[in-house]
PDB file of C-alpha atoms in Angstrom:
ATOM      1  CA  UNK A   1       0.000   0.000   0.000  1.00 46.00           C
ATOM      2  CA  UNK A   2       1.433   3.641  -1.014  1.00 49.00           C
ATOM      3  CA  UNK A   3       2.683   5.515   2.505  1.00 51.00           C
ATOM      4  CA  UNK A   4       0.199   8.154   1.234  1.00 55.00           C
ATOM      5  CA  UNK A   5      -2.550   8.788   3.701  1.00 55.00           C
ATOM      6  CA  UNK A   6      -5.284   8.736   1.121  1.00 60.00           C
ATOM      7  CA  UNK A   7      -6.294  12.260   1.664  1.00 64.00           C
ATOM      8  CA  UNK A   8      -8.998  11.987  -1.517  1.00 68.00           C
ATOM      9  CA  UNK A   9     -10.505   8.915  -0.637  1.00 72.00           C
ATOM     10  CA  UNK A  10     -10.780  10.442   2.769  1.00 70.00           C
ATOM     11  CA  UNK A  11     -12.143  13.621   1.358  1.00 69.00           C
ATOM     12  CA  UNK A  12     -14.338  11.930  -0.706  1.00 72.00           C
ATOM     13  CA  UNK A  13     -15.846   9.652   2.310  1.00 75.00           C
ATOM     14  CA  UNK A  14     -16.044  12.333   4.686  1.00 72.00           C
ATOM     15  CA  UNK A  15     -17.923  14.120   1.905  1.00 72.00           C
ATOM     16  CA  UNK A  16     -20.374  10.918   1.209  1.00 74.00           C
ATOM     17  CA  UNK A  17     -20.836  10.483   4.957  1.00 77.00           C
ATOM     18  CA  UNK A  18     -21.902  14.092   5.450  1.00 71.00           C
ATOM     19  CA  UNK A  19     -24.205  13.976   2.656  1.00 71.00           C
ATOM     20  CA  UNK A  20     -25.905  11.038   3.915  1.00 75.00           C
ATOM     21  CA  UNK A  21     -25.790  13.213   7.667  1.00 73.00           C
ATOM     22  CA  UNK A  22     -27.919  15.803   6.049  1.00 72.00           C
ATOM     23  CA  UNK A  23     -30.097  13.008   4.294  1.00 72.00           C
ATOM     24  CA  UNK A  24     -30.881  11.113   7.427  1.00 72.00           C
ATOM     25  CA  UNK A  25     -31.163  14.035   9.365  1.00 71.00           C
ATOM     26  CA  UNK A  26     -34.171  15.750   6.485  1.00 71.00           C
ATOM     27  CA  UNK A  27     -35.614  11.700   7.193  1.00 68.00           C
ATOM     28  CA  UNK A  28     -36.076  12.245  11.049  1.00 66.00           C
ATOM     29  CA  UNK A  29     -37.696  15.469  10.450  1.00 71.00           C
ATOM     30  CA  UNK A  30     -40.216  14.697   8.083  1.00 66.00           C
ATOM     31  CA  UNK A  31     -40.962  11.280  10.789  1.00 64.00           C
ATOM     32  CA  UNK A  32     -40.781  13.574  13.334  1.00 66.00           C
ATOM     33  CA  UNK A  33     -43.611  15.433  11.324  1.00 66.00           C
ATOM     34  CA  UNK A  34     -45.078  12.203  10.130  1.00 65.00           C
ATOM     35  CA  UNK A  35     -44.067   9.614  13.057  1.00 56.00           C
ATOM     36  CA  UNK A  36     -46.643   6.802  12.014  1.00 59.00           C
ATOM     37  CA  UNK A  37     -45.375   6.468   8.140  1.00 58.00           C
ATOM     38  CA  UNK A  38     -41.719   6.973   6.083  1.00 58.00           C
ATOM     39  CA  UNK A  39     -42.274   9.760   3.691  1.00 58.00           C
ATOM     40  CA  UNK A  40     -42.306   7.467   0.767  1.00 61.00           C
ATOM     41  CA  UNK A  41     -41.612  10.842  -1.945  1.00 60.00           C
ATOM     42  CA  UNK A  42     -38.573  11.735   0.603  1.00 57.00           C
ATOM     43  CA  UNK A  43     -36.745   8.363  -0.067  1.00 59.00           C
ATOM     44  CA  UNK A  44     -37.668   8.271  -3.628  1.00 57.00           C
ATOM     45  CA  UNK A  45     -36.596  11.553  -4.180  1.00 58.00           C
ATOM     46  CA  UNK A  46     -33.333  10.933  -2.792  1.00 60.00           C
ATOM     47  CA  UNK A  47     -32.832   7.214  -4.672  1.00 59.00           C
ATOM     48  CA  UNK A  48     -33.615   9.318  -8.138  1.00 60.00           C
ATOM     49  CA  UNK A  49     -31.318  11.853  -7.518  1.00 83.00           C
ATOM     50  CA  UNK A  50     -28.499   9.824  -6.456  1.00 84.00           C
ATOM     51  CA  UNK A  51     -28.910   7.566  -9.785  1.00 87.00           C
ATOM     52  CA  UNK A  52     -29.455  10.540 -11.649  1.00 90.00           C
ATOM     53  CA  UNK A  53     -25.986  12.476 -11.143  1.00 92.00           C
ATOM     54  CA  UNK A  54     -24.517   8.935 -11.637  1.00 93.00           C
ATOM     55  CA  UNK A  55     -26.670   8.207 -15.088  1.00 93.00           C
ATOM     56  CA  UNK A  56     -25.310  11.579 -16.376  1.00 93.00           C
ATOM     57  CA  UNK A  57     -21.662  11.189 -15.759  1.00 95.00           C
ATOM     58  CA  UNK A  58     -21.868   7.831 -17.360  1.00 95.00           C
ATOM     59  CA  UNK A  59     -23.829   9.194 -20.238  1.00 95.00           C
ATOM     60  CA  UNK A  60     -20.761  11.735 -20.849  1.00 96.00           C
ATOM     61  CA  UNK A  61     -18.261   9.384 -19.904  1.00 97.00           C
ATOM     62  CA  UNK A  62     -19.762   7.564 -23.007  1.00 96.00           C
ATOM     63  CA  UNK A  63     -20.002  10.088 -25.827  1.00 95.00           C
ATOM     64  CA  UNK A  64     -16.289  10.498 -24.806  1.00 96.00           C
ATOM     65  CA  UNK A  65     -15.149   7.207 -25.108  1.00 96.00           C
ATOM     66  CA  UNK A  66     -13.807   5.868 -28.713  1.00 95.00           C
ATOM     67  CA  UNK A  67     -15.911   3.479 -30.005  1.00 94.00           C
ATOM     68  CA  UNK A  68     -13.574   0.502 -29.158  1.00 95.00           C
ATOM     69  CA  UNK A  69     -13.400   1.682 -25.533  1.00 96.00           C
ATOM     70  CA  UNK A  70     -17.104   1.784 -25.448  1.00 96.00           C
ATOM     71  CA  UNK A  71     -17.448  -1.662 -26.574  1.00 97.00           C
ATOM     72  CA  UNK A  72     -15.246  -2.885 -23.841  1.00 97.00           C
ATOM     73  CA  UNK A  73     -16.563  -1.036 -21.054  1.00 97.00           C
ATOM     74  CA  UNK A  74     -20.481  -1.939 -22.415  1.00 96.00           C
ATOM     75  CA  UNK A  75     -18.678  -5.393 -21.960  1.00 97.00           C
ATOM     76  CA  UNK A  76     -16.776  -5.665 -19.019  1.00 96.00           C
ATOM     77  CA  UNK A  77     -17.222  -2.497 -17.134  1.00 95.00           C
ATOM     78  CA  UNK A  78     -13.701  -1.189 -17.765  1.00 97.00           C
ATOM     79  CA  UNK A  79     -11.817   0.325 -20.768  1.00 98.00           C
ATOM     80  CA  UNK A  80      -7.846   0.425 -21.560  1.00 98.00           C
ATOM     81  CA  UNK A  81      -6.235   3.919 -22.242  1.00 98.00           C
ATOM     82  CA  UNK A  82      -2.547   4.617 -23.676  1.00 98.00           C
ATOM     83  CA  UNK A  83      -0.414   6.973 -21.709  1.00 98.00           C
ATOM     84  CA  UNK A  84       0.825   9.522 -24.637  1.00 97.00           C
ATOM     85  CA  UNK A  85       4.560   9.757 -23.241  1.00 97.00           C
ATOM     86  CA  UNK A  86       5.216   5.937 -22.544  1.00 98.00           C
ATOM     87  CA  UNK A  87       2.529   4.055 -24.763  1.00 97.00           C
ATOM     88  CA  UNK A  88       1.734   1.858 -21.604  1.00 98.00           C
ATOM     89  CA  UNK A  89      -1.983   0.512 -21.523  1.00 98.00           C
ATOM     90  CA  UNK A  90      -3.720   1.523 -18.543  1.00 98.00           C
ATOM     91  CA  UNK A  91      -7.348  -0.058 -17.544  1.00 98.00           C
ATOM     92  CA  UNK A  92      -9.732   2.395 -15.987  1.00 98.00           C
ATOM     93  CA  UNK A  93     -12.166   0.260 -14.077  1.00 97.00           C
ATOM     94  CA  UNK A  94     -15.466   1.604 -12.729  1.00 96.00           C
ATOM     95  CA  UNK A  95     -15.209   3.795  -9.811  1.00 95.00           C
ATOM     96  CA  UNK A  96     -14.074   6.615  -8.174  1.00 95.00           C
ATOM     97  CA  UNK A  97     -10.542   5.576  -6.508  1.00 93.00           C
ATOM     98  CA  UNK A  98      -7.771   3.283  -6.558  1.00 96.00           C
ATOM     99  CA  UNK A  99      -9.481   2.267  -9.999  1.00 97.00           C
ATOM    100  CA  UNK A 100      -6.713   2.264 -12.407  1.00 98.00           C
ATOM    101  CA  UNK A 101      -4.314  -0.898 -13.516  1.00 98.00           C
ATOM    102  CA  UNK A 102      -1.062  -0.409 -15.432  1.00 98.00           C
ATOM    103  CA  UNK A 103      -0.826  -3.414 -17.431  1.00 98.00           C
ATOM    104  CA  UNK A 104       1.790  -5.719 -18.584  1.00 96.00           C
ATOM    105  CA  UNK A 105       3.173  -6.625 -22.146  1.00 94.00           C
ATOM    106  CA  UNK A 106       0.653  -9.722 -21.716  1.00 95.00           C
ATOM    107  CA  UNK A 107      -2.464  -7.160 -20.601  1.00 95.00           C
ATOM    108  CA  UNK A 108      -2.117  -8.366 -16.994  1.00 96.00           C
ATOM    109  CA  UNK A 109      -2.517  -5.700 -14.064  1.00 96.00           C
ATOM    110  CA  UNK A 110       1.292  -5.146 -13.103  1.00 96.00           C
ATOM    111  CA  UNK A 111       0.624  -2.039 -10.203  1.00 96.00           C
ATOM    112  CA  UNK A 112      -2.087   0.352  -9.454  1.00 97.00           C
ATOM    113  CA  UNK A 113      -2.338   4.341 -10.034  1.00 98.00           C
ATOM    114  CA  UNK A 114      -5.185   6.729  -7.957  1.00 97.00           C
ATOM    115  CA  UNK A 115      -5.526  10.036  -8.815  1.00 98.00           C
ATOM    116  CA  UNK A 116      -9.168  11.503  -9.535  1.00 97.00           C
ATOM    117  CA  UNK A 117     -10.404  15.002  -9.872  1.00 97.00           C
ATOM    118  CA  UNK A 118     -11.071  17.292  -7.012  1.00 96.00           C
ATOM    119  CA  UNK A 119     -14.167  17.138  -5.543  1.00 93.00           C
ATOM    120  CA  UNK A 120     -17.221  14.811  -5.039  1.00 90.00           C
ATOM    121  CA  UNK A 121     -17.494  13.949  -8.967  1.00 95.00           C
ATOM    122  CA  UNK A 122     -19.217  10.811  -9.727  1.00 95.00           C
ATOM    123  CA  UNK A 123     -17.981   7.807 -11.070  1.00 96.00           C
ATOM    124  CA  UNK A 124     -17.816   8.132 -15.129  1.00 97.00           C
ATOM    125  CA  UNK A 125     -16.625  12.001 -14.525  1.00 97.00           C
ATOM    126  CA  UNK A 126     -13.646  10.692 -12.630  1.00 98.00           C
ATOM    127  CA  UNK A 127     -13.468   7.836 -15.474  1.00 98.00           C
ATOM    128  CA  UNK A 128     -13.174  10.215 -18.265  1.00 98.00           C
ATOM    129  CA  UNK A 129     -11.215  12.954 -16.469  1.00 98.00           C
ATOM    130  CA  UNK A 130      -8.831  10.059 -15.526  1.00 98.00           C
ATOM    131  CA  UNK A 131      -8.725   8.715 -19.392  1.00 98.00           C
ATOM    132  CA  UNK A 132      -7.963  12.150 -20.590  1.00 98.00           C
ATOM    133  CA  UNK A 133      -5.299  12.427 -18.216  1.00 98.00           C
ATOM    134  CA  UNK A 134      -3.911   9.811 -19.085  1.00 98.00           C
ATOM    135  CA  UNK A 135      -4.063  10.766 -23.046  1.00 97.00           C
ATOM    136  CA  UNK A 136      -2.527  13.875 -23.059  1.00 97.00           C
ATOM    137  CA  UNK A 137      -0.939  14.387 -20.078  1.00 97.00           C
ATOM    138  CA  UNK A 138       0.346  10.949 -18.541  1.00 98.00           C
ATOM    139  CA  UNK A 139       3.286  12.185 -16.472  1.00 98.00           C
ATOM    140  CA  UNK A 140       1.398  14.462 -15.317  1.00 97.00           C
ATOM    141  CA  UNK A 141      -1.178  13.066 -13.944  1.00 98.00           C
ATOM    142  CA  UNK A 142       1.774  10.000 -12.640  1.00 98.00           C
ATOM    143  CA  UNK A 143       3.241  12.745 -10.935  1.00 98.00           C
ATOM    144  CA  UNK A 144       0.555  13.709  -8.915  1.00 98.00           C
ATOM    145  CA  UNK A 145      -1.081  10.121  -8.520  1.00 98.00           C
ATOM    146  CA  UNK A 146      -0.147   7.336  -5.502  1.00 97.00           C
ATOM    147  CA  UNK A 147       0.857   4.106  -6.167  1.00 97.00           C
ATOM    148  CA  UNK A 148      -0.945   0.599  -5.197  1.00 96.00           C
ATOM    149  CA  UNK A 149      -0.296  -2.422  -5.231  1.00 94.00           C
ATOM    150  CA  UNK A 150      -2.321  -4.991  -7.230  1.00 91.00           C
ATOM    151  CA  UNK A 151      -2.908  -9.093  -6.694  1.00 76.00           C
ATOM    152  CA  UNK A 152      -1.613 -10.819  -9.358  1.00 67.00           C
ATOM    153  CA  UNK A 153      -2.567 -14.673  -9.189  1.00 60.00           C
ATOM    154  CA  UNK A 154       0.108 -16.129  -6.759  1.00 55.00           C
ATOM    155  CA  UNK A 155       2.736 -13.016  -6.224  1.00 50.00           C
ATOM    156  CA  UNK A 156       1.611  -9.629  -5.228  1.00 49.00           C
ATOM    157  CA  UNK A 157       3.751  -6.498  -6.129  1.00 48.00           C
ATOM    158  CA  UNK A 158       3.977  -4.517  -3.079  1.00 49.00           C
ATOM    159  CA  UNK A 159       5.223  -0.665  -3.958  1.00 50.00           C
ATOM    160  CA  UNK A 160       5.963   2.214  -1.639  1.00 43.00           C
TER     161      UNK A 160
ATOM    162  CA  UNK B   1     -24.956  25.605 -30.877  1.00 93.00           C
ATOM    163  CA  UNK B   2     -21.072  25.576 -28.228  1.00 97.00           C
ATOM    164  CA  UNK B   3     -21.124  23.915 -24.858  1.00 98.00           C
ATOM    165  CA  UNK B   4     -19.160  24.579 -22.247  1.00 98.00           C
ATOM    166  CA  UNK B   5     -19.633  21.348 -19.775  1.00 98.00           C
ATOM    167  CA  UNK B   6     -18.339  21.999 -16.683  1.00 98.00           C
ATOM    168  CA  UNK B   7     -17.834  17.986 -14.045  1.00 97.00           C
ATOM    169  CA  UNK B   8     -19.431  18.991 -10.776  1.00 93.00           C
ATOM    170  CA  UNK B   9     -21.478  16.992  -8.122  1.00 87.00           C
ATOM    171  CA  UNK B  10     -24.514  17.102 -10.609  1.00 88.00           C
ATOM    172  CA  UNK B  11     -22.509  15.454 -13.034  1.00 91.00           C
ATOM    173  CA  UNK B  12     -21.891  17.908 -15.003  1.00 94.00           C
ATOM    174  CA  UNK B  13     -23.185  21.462 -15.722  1.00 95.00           C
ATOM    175  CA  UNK B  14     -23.935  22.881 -19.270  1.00 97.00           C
ATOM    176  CA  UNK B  15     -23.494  26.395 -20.222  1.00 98.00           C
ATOM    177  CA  UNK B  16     -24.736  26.736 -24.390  1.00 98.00           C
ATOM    178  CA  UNK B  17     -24.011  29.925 -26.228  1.00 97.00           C
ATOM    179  CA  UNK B  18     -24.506  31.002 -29.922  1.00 97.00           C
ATOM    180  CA  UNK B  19     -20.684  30.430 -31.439  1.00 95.00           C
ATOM    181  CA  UNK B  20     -21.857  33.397 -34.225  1.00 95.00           C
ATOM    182  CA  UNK B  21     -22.732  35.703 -31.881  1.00 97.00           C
ATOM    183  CA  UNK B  22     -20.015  37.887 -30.288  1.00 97.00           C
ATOM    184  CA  UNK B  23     -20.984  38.728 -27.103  1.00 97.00           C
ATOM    185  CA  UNK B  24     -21.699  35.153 -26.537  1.00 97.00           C
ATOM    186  CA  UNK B  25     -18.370  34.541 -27.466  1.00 97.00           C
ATOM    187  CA  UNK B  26     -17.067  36.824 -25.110  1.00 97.00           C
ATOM    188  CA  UNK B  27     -18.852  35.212 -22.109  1.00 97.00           C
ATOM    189  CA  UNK B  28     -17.886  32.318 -23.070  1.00 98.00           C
ATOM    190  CA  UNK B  29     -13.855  33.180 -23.546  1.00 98.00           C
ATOM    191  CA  UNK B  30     -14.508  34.694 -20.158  1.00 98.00           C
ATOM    192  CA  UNK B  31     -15.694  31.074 -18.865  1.00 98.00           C
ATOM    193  CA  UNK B  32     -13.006  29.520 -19.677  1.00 98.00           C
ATOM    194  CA  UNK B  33     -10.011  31.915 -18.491  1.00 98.00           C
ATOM    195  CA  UNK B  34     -12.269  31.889 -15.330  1.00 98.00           C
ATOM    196  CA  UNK B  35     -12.317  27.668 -14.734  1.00 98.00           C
ATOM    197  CA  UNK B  36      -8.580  27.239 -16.496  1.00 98.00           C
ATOM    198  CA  UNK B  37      -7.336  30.060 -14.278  1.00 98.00           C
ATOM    199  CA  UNK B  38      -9.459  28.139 -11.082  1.00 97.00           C
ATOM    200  CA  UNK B  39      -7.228  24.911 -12.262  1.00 97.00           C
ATOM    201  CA  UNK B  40      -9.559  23.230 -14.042  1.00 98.00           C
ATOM    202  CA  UNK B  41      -8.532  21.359 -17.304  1.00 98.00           C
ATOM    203  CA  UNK B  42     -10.120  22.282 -20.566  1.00 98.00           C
ATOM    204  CA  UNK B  43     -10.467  19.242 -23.436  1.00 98.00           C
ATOM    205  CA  UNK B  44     -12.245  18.798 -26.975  1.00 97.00           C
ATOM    206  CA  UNK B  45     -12.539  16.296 -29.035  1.00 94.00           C
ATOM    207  CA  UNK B  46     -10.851  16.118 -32.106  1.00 90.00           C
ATOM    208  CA  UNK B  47     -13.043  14.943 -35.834  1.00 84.00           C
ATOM    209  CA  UNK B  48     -11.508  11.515 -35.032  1.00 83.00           C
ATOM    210  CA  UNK B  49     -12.656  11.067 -31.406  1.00 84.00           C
ATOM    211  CA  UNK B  50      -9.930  11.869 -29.599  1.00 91.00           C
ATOM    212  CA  UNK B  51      -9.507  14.447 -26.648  1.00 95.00           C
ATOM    213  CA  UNK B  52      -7.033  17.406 -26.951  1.00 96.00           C
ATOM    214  CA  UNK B  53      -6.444  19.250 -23.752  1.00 97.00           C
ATOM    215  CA  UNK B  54      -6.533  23.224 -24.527  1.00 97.00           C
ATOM    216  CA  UNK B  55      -4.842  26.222 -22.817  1.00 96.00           C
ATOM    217  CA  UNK B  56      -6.345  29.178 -24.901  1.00 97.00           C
ATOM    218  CA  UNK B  57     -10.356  29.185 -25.956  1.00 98.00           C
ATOM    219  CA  UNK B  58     -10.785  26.982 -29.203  1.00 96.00           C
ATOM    220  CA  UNK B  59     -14.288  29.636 -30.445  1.00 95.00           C
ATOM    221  CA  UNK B  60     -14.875  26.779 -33.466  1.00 95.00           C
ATOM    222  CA  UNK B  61     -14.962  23.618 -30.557  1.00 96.00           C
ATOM    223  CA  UNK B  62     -18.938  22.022 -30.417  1.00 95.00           C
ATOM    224  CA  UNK B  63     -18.247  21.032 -27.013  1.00 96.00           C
ATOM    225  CA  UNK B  64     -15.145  21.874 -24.294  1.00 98.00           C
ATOM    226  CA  UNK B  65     -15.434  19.836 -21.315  1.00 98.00           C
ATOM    227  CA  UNK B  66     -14.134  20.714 -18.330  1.00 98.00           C
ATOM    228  CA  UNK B  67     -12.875  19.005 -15.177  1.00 98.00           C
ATOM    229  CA  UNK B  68     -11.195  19.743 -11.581  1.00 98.00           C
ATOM    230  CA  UNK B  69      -7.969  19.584 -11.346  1.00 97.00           C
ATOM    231  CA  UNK B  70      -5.901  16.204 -10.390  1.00 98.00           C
ATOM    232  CA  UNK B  71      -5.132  14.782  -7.181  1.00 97.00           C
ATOM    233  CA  UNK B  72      -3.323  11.881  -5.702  1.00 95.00           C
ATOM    234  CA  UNK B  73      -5.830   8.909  -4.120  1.00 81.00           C
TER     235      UNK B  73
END
């Protein structure tokens, strides 16, 4: 595991975890309001929104994708990228963190990269900001990223 | 019909303005120094699909997406 405290991931949980604060908190009030019955339009409400935001980012995630990298992740829920200064393949697996794979000559996950873009973004806006990253501005985005290690079948590479 | 789409918590954020008319333009160019200067990344895509990450305002791009600036995991 990288020596980096994971200050995004935490970011992004204390973020999630306050979110669903506020959320629970708006549910107690309306029962407060309403103690015999669960405001039914509350929940939904919150359920449509939630799938909503993520529905969109995958939507753009999509009409960014090349047609080849669509097919895959329609597939398999992950596409492969080439960094444009080392012409390594990268996978970018669904998610929000510790989601992409360098891959080996043989298109095996050698070690893991996390970086994402500030903020609470969902899932296929982190995907595509992490494929263009990696697509114009690999070192870059290397440079600011943590490394992680990855199980590969019987060996694990362990990084720091 | 330009875009500028802008990643946020909503998933994104659209701001459309008329390409052919100036003040639009303007706004528009004004945007963009405003989120690039902010440190947010600007990209279009290319006639062949692929992204292209831009420092100045490209005025002929359909759509320039936009996205927060990278951090370490």
């Amino acid at each position: 595991m990288s020596k980096q405290p994971l200050p995004n991931a935490k970011e992004r949980l204390r973020l999630f975890l306050s979110e669903c604060g506020r959320r629970a908190r708006g549910l107690c009030d309306s029962l407060r309001r309403q103690p015999n019955r669960i405001d039914s339009r509350f929940v939904l409400a919150f359920r449509y929104r939630y799938w909503e935001r993520e529905a969109r980012g995958l939507e753009l995630l999509k009409e960014w994708l090349s047609p080849e990298q669509f097919a895959q992740y329609e597939a398999k829920s992950y596409f492969e990228v080439t960094g444009c200064h080392s012409g390594k393949r990268y996978r970018i697996n669904r998610g929000t963190s510790m989601n992409i794979h360098e891959l080996d000559g043989a298109g095996r996950p050698r070690l893991g990269w996390c970086f994402a873009p500030q903020g609470h973004l969902v899932a296929g806006d982190v995907m595509l900001a992490q494929k263009i990253a990696l697509e114009t501005d690999e070192r870059g985005a290397l440079a600011v990223a943590n490394r992680f290690s990855v199980l590969t079948g019987p060996r694990t590479t362990l990084l720091h | 019909m330009a875009t500028l789409i802008v990643m946020d918590h909503t998933g994104d954020t659209r701001h459309n303005f008329d390409a052919k008319n100036a003040d639009a333009l303007l706004k528009a160019e004004e945007r963009f120094k405003e989120l690039t200067g902010a440190g947010f990344t600007a990209a279009v895509r290319t006639a062949f699909g692929e992204a292209v990450v831009k420092r100045t305002f490209d005025p002929n791009a359909e759509e320039t997406l936009f996205f927060p600036r990278l951090v370490g995991g």
